[in-house]
Coordinates of C-alpha atoms in Angstrom, one line a residue:
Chain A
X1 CA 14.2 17.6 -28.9
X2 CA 12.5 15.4 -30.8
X3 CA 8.7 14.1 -30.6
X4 CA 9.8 10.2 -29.5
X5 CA 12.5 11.9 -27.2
X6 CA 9.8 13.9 -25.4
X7 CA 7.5 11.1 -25.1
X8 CA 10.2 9.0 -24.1
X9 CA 10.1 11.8 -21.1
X10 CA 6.6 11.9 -20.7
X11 CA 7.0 8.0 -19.9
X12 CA 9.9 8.5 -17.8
X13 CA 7.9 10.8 -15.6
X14 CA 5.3 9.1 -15.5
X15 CA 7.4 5.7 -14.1
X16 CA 8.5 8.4 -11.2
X17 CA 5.2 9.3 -10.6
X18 CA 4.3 5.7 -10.0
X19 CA 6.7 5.8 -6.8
X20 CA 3.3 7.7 -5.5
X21 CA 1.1 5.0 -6.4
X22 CA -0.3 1.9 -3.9
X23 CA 1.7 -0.7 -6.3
X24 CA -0.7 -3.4 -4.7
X25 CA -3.9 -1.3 -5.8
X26 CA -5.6 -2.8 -8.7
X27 CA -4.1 -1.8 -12.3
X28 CA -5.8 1.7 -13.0
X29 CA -6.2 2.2 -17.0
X30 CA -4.0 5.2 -18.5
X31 CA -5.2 8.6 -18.6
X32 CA -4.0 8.7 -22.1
X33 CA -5.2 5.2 -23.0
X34 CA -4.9 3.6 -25.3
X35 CA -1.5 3.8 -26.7
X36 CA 1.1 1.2 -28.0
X37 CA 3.2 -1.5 -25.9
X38 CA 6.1 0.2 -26.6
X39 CA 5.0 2.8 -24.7
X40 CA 3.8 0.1 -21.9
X41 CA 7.2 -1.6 -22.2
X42 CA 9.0 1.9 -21.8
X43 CA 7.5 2.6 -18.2
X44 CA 7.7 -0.6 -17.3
X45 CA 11.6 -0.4 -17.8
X46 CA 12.1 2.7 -16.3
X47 CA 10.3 1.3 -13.4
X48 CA 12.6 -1.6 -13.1
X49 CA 15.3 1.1 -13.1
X50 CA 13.4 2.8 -10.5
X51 CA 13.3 -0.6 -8.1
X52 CA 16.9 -1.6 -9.0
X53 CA 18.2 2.2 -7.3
X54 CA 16.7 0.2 -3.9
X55 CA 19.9 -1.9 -4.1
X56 CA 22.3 1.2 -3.5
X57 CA 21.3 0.8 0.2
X58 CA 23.5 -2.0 2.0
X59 CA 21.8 -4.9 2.3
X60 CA 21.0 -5.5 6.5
X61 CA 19.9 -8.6 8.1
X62 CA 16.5 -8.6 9.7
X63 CA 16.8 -10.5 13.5
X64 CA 16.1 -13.9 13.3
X65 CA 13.0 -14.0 15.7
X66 CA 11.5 -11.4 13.1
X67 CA 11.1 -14.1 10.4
X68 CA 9.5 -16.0 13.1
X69 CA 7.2 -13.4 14.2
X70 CA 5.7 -12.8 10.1
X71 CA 5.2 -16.3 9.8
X72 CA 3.3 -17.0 13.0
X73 CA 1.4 -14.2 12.1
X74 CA 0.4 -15.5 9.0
X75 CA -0.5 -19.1 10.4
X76 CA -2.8 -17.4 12.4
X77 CA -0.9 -17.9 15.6
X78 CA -1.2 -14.2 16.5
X79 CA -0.9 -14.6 20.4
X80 CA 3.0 -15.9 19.7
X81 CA 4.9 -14.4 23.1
X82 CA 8.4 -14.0 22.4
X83 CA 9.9 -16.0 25.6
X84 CA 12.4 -13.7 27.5
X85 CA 15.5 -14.2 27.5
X86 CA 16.8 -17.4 30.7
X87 CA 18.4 -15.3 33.3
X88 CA 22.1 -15.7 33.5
X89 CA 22.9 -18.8 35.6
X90 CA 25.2 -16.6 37.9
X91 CA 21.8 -14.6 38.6
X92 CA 19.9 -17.6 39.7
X93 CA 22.6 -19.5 42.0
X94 CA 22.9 -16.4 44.4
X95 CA 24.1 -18.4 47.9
X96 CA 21.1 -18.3 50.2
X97 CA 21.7 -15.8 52.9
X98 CA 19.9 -15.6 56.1
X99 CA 17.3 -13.0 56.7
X100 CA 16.4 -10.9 59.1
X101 CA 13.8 -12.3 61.8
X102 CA 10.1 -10.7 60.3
X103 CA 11.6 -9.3 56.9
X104 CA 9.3 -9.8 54.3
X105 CA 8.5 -9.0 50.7
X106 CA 4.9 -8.3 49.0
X107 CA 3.8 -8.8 52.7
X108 CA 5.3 -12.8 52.6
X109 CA 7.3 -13.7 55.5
X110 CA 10.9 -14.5 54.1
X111 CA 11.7 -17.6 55.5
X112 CA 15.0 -18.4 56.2
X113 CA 16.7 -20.7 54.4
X114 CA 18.9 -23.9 55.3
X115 CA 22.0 -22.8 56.4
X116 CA 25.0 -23.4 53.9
X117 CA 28.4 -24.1 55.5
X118 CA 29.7 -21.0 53.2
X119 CA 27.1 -18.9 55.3
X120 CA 28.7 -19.6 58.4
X121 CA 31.5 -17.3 59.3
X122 CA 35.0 -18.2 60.4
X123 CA 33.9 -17.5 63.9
X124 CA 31.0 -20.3 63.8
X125 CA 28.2 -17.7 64.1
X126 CA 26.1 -17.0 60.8
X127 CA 27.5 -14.2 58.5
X128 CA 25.2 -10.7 59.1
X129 CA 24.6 -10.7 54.9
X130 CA 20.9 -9.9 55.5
X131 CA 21.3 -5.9 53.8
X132 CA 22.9 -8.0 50.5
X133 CA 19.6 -10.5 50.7
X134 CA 17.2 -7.5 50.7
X135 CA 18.8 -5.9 47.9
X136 CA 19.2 -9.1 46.1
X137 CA 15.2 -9.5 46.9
X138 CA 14.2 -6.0 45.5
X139 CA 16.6 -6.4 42.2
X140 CA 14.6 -9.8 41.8
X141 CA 11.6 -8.1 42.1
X142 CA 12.4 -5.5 40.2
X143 CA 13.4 -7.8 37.4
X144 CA 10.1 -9.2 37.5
X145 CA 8.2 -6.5 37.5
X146 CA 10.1 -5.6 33.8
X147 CA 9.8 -9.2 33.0
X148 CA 5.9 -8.3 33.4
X149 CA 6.1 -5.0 31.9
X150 CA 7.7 -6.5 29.0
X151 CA 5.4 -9.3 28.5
X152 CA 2.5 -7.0 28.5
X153 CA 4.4 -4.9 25.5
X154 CA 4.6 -7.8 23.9
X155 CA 1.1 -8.9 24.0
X156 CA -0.1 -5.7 22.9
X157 CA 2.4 -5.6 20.0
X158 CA 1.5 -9.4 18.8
X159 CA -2.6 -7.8 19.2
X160 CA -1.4 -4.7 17.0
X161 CA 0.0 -6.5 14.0
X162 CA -3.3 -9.0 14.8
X163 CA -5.3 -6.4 14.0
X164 CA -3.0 -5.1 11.2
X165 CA -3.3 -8.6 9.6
X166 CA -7.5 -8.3 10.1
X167 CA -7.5 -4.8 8.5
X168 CA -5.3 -6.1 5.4
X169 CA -8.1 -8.6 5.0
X170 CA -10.9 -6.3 5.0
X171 CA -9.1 -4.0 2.6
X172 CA -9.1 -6.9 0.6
X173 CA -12.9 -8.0 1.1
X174 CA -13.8 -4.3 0.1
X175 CA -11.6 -4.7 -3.4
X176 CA -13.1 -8.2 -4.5
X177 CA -16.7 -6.5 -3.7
X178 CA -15.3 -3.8 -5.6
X179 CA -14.4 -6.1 -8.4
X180 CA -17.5 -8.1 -8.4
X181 CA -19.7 -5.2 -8.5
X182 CA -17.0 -3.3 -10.6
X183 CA -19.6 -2.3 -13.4
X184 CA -21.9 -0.3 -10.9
X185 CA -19.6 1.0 -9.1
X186 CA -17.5 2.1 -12.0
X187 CA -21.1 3.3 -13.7
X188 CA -22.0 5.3 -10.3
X189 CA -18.3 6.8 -9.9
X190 CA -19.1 8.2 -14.2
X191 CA -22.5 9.1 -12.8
X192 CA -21.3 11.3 -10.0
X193 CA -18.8 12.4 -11.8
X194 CA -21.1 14.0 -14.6
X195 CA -23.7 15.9 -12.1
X196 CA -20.5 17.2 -10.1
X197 CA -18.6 18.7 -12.9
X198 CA -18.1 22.6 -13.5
X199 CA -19.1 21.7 -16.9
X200 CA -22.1 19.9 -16.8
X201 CA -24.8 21.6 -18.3
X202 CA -28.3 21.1 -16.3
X203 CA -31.5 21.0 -17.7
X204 CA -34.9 20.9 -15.3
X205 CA -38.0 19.5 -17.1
X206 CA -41.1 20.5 -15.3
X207 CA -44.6 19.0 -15.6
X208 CA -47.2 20.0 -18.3
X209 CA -49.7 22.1 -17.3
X210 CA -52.9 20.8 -17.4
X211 CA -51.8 17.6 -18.1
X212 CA -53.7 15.1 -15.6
X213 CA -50.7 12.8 -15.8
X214 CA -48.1 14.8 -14.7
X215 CA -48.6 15.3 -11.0
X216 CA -47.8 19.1 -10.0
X217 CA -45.2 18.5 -7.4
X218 CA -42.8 15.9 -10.6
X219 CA -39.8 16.7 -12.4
X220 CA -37.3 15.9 -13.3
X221 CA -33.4 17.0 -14.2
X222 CA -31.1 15.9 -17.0
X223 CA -27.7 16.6 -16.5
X224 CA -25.6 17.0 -19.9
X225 CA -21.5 16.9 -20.1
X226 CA -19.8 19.2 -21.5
X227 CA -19.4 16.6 -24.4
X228 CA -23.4 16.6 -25.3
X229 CA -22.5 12.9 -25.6
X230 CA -23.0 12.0 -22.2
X231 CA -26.1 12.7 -20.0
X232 CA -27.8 11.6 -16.8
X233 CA -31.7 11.8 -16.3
X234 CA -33.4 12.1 -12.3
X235 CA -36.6 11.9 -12.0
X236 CA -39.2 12.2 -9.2
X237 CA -42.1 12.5 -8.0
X238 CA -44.0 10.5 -11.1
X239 CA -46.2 7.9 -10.4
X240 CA -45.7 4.7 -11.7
X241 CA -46.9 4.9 -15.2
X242 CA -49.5 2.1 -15.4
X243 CA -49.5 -1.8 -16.2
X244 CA -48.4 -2.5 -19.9
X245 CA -46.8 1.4 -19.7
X246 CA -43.3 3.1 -19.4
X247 CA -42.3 6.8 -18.9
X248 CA -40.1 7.6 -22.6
X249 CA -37.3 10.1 -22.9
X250 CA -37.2 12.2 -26.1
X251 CA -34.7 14.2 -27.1
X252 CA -36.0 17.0 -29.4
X253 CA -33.3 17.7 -32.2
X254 CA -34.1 19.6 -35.1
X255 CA -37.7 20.0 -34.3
X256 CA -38.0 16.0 -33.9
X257 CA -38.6 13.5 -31.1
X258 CA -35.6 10.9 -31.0
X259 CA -36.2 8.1 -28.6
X260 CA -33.4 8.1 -26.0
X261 CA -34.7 5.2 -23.5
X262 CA -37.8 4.1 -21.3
X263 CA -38.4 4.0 -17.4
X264 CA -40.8 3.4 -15.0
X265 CA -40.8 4.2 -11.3
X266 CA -42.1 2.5 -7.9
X267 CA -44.5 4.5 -6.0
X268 CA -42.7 7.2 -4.3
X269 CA -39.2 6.5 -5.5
X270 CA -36.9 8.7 -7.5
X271 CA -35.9 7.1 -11.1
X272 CA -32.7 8.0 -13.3
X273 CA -31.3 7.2 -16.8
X274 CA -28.5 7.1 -18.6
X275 CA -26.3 7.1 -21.6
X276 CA -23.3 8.0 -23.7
X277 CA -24.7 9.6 -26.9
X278 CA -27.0 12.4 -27.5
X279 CA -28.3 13.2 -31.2
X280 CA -26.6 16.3 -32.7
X281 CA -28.3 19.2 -32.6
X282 CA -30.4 18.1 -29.2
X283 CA -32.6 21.8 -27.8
X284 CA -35.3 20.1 -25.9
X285 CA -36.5 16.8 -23.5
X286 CA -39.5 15.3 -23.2
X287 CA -40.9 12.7 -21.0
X288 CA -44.4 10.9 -22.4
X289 CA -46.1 7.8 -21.1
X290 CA -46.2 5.0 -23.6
X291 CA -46.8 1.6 -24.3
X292 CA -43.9 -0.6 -22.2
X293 CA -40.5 -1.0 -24.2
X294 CA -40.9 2.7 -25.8
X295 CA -42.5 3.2 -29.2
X296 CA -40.5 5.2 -32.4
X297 CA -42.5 8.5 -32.2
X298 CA -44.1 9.4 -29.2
X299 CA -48.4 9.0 -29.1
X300 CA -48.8 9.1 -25.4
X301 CA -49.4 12.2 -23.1
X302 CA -46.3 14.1 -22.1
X303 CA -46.0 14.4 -18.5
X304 CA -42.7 16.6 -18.2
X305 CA -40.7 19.1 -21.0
X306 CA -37.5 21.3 -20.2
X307 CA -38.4 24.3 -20.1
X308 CA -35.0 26.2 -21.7
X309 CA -33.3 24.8 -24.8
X310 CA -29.9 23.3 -24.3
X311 CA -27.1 25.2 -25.7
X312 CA -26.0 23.8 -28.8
X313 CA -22.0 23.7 -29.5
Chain B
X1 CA 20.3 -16.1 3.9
X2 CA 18.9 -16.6 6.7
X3 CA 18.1 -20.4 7.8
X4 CA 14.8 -21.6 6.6
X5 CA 12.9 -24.0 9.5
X6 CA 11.1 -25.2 6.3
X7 CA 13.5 -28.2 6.0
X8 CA 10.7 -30.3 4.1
X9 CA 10.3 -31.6 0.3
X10 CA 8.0 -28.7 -0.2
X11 CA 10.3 -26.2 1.0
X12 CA 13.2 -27.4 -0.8
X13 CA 10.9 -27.2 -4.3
X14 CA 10.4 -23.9 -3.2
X15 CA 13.6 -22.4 -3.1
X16 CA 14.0 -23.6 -6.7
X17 CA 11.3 -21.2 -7.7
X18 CA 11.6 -18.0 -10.0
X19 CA 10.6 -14.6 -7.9
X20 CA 6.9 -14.4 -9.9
X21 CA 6.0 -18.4 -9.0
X22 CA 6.6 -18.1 -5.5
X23 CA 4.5 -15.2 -5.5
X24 CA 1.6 -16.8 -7.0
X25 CA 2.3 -19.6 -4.1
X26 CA 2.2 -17.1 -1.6
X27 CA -1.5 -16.2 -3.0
X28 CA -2.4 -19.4 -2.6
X29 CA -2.4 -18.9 1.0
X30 CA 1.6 -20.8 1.9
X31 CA 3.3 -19.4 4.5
X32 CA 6.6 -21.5 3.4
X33 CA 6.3 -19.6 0.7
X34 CA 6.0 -16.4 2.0
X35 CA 9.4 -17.4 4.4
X36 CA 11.0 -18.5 0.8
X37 CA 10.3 -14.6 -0.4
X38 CA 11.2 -13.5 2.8
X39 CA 14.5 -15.3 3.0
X40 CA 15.7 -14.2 -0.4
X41 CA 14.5 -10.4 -0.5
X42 CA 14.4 -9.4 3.3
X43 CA 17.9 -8.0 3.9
X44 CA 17.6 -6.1 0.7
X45 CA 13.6 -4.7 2.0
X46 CA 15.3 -4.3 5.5
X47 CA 18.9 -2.2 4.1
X48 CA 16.2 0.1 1.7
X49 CA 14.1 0.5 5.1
X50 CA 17.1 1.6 7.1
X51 CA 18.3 3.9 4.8
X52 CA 15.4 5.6 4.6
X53 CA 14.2 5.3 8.0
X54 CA 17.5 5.7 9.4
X55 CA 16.1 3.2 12.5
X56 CA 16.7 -0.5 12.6
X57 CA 13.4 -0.5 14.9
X58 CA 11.2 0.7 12.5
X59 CA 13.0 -0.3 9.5
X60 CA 11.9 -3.8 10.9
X61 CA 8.6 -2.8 11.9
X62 CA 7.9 -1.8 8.4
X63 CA 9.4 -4.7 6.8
X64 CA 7.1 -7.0 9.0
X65 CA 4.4 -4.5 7.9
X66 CA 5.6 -5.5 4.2
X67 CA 5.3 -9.2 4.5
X68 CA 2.2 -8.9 5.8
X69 CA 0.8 -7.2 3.5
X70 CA 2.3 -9.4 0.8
X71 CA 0.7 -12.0 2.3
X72 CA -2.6 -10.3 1.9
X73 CA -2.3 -8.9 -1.4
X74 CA -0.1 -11.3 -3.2
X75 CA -2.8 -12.0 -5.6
X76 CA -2.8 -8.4 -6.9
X77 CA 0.9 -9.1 -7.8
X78 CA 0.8 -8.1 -11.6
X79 CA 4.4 -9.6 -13.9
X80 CA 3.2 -7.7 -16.4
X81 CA 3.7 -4.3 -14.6
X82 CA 6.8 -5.3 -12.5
X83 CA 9.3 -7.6 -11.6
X84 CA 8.7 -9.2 -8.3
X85 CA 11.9 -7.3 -7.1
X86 CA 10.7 -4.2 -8.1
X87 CA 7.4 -4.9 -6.8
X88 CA 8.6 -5.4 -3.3
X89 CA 11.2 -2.9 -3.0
X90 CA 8.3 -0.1 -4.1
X91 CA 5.8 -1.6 -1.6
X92 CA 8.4 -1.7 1.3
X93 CA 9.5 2.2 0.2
X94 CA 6.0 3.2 0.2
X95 CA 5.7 2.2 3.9
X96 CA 8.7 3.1 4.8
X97 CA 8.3 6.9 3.1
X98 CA 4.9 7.2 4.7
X99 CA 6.4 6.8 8.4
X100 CA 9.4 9.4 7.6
X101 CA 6.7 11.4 6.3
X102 CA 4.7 11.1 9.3
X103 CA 7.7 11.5 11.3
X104 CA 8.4 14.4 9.8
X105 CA 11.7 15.1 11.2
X106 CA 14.4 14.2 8.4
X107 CA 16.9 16.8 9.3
X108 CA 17.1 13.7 12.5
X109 CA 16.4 11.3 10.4
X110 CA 19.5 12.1 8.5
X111 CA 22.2 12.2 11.8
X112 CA 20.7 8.8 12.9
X113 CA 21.8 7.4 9.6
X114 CA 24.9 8.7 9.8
X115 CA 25.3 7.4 13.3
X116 CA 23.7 4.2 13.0
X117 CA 25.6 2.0 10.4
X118 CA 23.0 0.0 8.9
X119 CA 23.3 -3.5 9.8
X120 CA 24.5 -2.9 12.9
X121 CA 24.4 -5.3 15.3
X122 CA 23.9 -7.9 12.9
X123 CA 26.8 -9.8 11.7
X124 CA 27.4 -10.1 8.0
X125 CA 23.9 -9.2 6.5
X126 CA 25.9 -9.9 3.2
X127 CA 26.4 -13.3 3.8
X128 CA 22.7 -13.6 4.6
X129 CA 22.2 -12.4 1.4
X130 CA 21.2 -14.0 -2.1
X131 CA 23.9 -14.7 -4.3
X132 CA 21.8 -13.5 -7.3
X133 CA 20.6 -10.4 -5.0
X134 CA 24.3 -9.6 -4.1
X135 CA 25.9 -10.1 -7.8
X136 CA 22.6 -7.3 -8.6
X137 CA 23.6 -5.2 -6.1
X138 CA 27.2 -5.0 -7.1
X139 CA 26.4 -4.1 -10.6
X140 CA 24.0 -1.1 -9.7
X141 CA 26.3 0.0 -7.2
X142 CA 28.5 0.2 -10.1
X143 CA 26.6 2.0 -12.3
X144 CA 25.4 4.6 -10.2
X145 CA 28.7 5.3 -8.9
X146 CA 29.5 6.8 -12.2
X147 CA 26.3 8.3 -12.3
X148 CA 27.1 12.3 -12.3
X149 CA 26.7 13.3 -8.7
X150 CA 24.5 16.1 -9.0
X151 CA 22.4 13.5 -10.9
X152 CA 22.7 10.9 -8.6
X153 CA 22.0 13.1 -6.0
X154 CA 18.2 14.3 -7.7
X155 CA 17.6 10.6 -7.8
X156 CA 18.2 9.4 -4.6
X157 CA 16.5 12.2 -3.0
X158 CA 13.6 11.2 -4.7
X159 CA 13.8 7.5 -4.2
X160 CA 15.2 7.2 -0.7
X161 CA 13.7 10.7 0.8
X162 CA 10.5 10.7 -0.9
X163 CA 10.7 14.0 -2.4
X164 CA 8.7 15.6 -5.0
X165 CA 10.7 17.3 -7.8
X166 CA 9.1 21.0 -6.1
X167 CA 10.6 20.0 -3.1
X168 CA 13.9 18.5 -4.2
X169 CA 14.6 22.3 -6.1
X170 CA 13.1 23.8 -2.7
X171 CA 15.7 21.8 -0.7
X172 CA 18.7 22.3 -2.9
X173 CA 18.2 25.7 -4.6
X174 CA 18.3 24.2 -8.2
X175 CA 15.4 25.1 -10.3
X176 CA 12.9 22.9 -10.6
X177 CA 13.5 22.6 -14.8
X178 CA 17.2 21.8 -14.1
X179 CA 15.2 18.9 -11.6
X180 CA 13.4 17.7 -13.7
X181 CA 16.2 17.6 -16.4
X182 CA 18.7 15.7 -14.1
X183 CA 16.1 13.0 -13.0
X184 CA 15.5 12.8 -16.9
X185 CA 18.9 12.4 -17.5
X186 CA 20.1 9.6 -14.6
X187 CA 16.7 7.7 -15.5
X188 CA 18.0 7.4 -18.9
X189 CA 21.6 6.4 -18.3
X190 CA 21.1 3.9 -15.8
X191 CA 18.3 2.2 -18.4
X192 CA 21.3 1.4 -20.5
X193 CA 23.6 0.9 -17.9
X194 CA 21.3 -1.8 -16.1
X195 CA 20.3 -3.4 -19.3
X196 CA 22.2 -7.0 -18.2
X197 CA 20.2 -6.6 -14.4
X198 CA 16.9 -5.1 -16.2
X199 CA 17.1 -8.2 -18.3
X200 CA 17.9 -10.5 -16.0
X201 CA 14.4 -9.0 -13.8
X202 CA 11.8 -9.5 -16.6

């Protein structure tokens, strides 16, 4: 097999895997990123093989009140009652029978109706039909109390798909806020990412003795990636460093301070830096106080130094 | 197709509409638009649903869950990942594998296919379909016909079942390599084989 046939296989599998994926989710970037549009155009025409399979299926048409439903949904007329269906005429022109004197239904009196000439028998005296007019009464009712059931399912399908239609739009207000704040999230997610992995190599920096400065209860931890390119500084328990002052990170490499980024910190609250490169050769940290904006070699006091060199690769 | 109630100007424009522009309609918030898609790709969304589902009830439970959620998300619609066709028929297969899933009674699943036909009950779902739609259909019936069936077989396990490749080897007894190699291979022939309809998609 040759290299572009297994990547073509690689891409093949990777359109299959895509059957796994929320296709409505926002684009994720390759794992393997970046890599040429020929190998974009592959997997997107495997996946058009993949969607064009659906037509094996025989086609089926949905019901008509179904297209009816979707779209009164989405106009926001979500308390649409599909009307049941008109009794049949022959149910509702059942001749009017006479009933017994003091029958009654749901505690009514049943009145008698009118007599009919058909109700009459041959002999001149009313017809004795009054067992047929209670069972037609109780089939009525029966009726309606399925008409009612049914009406209720109704209602509390139409207020399921309401609430089906409300959740779609939240999911959706929690992706653009996702979007909008896409940077910090995305930063965060990297951050979290970094202090959770096996790999990450940690590295507490404690306070200097005898150092006024560094309050005996601060420190600090910076959290190194397996990489030594990325790292992630917490810090707590400082004070804030002083008007025209910032805290300064140095990275001791080779026995020399390298400036790796300034902080300060409200009173009370924890502070944290980042970045994606370390200097080569990085053994030690070092937090000073200087002037604010960070100076090229350190002159202030150092308020917190690791206390174990980092491994070096 | 079924009849559209949308008999006005706007309507009418709409119906002249490629796949991805009605889409982008839909986004802007047109329900004519979303009974346009619905018209021309429901009885394919509601045959994929029934196949899978092997229950006209929830097949068209899901495909009103589909439209819905079309109407929702239309705006996250991306041409350059998918056709619109494909796009739909992977959203509606999503939904409808995550219920059989859930369900988690295939073996059933399986008989009730067999027993109900799907369509059934409905008259004609061909004739309700699009021309384009059904000329498509035809082609990739076609194709996969010829398809090898132990190939054809590993892909529509996959595709109408949900199942992973470890399962699909679990389930028959092949091993997973010879799996993997067979969805390999029927992916591959049906990309030539579907060129014209591939083509015709982008």
């Amino acid at each position: 097999m040759t290299n572009d046939e297994r990547h073509e296989d690689q891409l093949i599998e990777e359109a299959l895997a895509g059957l796994e994926r929320d296709v409505t989710a926002p684009g994720e970037p390759r794992a393997d990123a970046p890599r040429g549009a020929d190998a974009e155009t592959l997997v997107r025409l495997y996946t058009e093989v993949l969607g064009l399979v659906a037509y094996d299926a025989p086609p089926a048409a949905p019901a008509p009140e179904l297209r009816e439903r979707v779209l009164a949904l989405v106009r926001g007329d979500e308390t649409m009652e599909v009307e049941p269906d008109e009794p049949q005429a022959a149910e509702l022109h059942t001749p009017p029978v006479p009933f017994p004197p003091g029958a009654t239904l749901f505690g009514q009196p049943l009145e008698p109706p009118p007599r009919h000439p058909a109700a009459v028998g041959p002999s001149g005296r009313p017809a004795r039909r009054w067992p047929l007019a209670l069972a037609a009464s109780v089939a009525l009712a029966c009726l309606g109390l399925s008409a009612w059931f049914w009406l209720g399912l109704e209602q509390q399908r139409a207020e399921i798909d309401s609430l089906r239609v409300q959740r779609d739009r939240l999911e959706e207000q929690v992706a653009e806020l996702e979007r909008e704040d896409g940077g910090e999230l995305a930063a965060l997610r990297q951050r979290l990412g970094l202090v959770t992995s096996p790999a990450v190599e940690v590295m507490p920096l404690r306070p200097v003795e005898g150092e006024a400065a560094a309050p005996p209860r601060s420190r600090g931890v910076l959290y190194v990636a397996a990489d030594h390119q990325h790292w992630f500084l917490s810090v707590d328990g400082l004070p804030p460093a002083g008007p025209e002052r910032d805290y300064q990170l140095w990275f001791i490499a080779g026995g020399k301070p390298v400036p790796a980024g300034t902080f300060d910190l409200e009173p009370g609250a924890p502070a944290s830096l980042s970045a994606e490169t370390m200097p080569a050769g990085t053994e030690l940290a070092a937090i000073t106080v200087e002037p604010a904006g960070g100076v090229p070699q350190p002159t202030g006091p150092m308020v917190l130094k690791s206390t174990e060199p980092l491994k070096i690769l | 197709m079924a009849p559209s109630t949308d008999s006005t100007p706007l309507a009418d424009h709409l119906g002249a509409l490629g796949d991805a522009a009605l889409v982008r309609q839909v986004a802007d918030r047109r329900p004519d638009a979303l009974g346009e898609l619905y018209d021309r790709f429901s009885p394919l969304l509601l045959g994929l649903t029934v196949r899978i589902l092997g229950s006209r009830g929830e097949a068209e439970e899901v495909l009103q869950d589909v439209f819905l959620h079309v109407w929702n998300r239309a705006d996250r619609y991306d041409p350059s990942r998918s056709s619109v066709s494909t796009w739909l028929v992977l959203i509606a297969r999503s939904r409808a594998i995550d219920r059989l899933r859930s369900r988690r009674v295939v073996e059933r699943t399986l008989e009730a296919v067999q027993q109900e036909a799907p369509g059934g009950g409905h008259a004609s779902p061909e004739a309700a379909e699009n021309v384009l739609i059904r000329e498509r259909r035809e082609r990739v019936r076609s194709e996969l016909a010829v398809l090898p069936a132990e190939q054809r077989e590993v892909l529509e396990l996959a595709f109408f079942q949900g199942l992973s490749q470890s399962e699909i080897a679990g389930r028959t007894g092949i091993p997973l390599g010879t799996v993997k190699t067979r969805s390999l291979l029927a992916m591959k022939k049906l990309r030539q084989a579907l060129r014209p309809a591939i083509r015709e998609l982008l």
